[in-house]
């Protein structure tokens, strides 16, 4: 009976996590769609419908992003090894610059699904969910701002805005939900996770200092790196983008 109760509790915990994943994914898509609607209304430019070409570009950028994500790496002097950095948001941002924030969210979702199918998960799916949600917190504001006026200045401003939002949201979301959920599903006590952070930086004493000292800098580094890379390839990519949109 005790094992049966443990089994039911495990099923309930995972089911609750799945419900949260689905609700947040739906909310992010709703936010992206709403922003596209408002931008289209403000600019007078109608939203591009889903076409075969658009789906092909989203799929291609998702696949490229998934490959880039496979080369994720830890920053051992900053955070415990289960926090890894990758630059897979670069092709996602380009996709969003081309077709808007909704396309960016779809590409982000497909990227994570492909990664899980090919490589599996080492974080009880919490890290993969975090990559999707926190990636969207960069992609949605950055691409939405760019869609308002498609020039280099708006691209840079959008990327900076996205980085700030990702740093703030990622820090809060990790502290409030992701770290406790990882500890629960992975079976690692939260105190042990905090101790891993303390071993790296003595200033980490609790979950709040953990996310401020370890998580926030990683999100800032990720956003800054994505900003620099996207801005460096902005001109050649923008020419391709305009040609594709004109076809």
mmCIF file of C-alpha atoms in Angstrom, residues 16-34 101-110 112-113 128-137 140 169 173 177-178:
data_model
loop_
_atom_site.group_PDB
_atom_site.id
_atom_site.type_symbol
_atom_site.label_atom_id
_atom_site.label_comp_id
_atom_site.label_asym_id
_atom_site.label_seq_id
_atom_site.Cartn_x
_atom_site.Cartn_y
_atom_site.Cartn_z
ATOM 1 C CA UNK A 16 0.850 18.722 -12.151
ATOM 2 C CA UNK A 17 4.162 19.675 -13.773
ATOM 3 C CA UNK A 18 2.792 18.749 -17.215
ATOM 4 C CA UNK A 19 -0.284 20.912 -16.625
ATOM 5 C CA UNK A 20 1.949 23.863 -15.661
ATOM 6 C CA UNK A 21 4.065 23.310 -18.800
ATOM 7 C CA UNK A 22 1.009 23.284 -21.052
ATOM 8 C CA UNK A 23 -0.582 26.317 -19.389
ATOM 9 C CA UNK A 24 2.595 28.420 -19.578
ATOM 10 C CA UNK A 25 3.247 27.368 -23.183
ATOM 11 C CA UNK A 26 -0.309 28.374 -24.084
ATOM 12 C CA UNK A 27 0.093 31.680 -22.200
ATOM 13 C CA UNK A 28 3.330 32.498 -24.034
ATOM 14 C CA UNK A 29 1.701 31.769 -27.383
ATOM 15 C CA UNK A 30 -1.235 33.946 -26.378
ATOM 16 C CA UNK A 31 1.086 36.811 -25.416
ATOM 17 C CA UNK A 32 3.014 36.482 -28.687
ATOM 18 C CA UNK A 33 -0.206 36.405 -30.727
ATOM 19 C CA UNK A 34 -1.622 39.392 -28.836
ATOM 20 C CA UNK A 101 7.165 36.702 -31.921
ATOM 21 C CA UNK A 102 4.646 33.898 -32.534
ATOM 22 C CA UNK A 103 7.058 32.251 -34.958
ATOM 23 C CA UNK A 104 9.802 32.687 -32.378
ATOM 24 C CA UNK A 105 7.767 30.914 -29.688
ATOM 25 C CA UNK A 106 6.912 28.045 -32.068
ATOM 26 C CA UNK A 107 10.566 27.683 -33.082
ATOM 27 C CA UNK A 108 11.607 27.727 -29.407
ATOM 28 C CA UNK A 109 9.083 24.998 -28.594
ATOM 29 C CA UNK A 110 10.082 22.800 -31.544
ATOM 30 C CA UNK A 112 13.261 21.938 -27.131
ATOM 31 C CA UNK A 113 11.063 19.040 -28.272
ATOM 32 C CA UNK A 128 14.268 21.817 -20.848
ATOM 33 C CA UNK A 129 11.112 23.600 -19.723
ATOM 34 C CA UNK A 130 13.262 26.391 -18.276
ATOM 35 C CA UNK A 131 15.142 26.738 -21.562
ATOM 36 C CA UNK A 132 11.842 27.175 -23.411
ATOM 37 C CA UNK A 133 10.213 29.622 -21.010
ATOM 38 C CA UNK A 134 13.270 31.764 -20.296
ATOM 39 C CA UNK A 135 14.234 31.703 -23.979
ATOM 40 C CA UNK A 136 10.761 33.019 -24.813
ATOM 41 C CA UNK A 137 11.204 35.810 -22.264
ATOM 42 C CA UNK A 140 9.096 37.669 -27.427
ATOM 43 C CA UNK A 169 12.001 37.056 -15.162
ATOM 44 C CA UNK A 173 10.978 32.167 -12.074
ATOM 45 C CA UNK A 177 9.211 27.673 -9.259
ATOM 46 C CA UNK A 178 12.026 26.076 -11.267
#
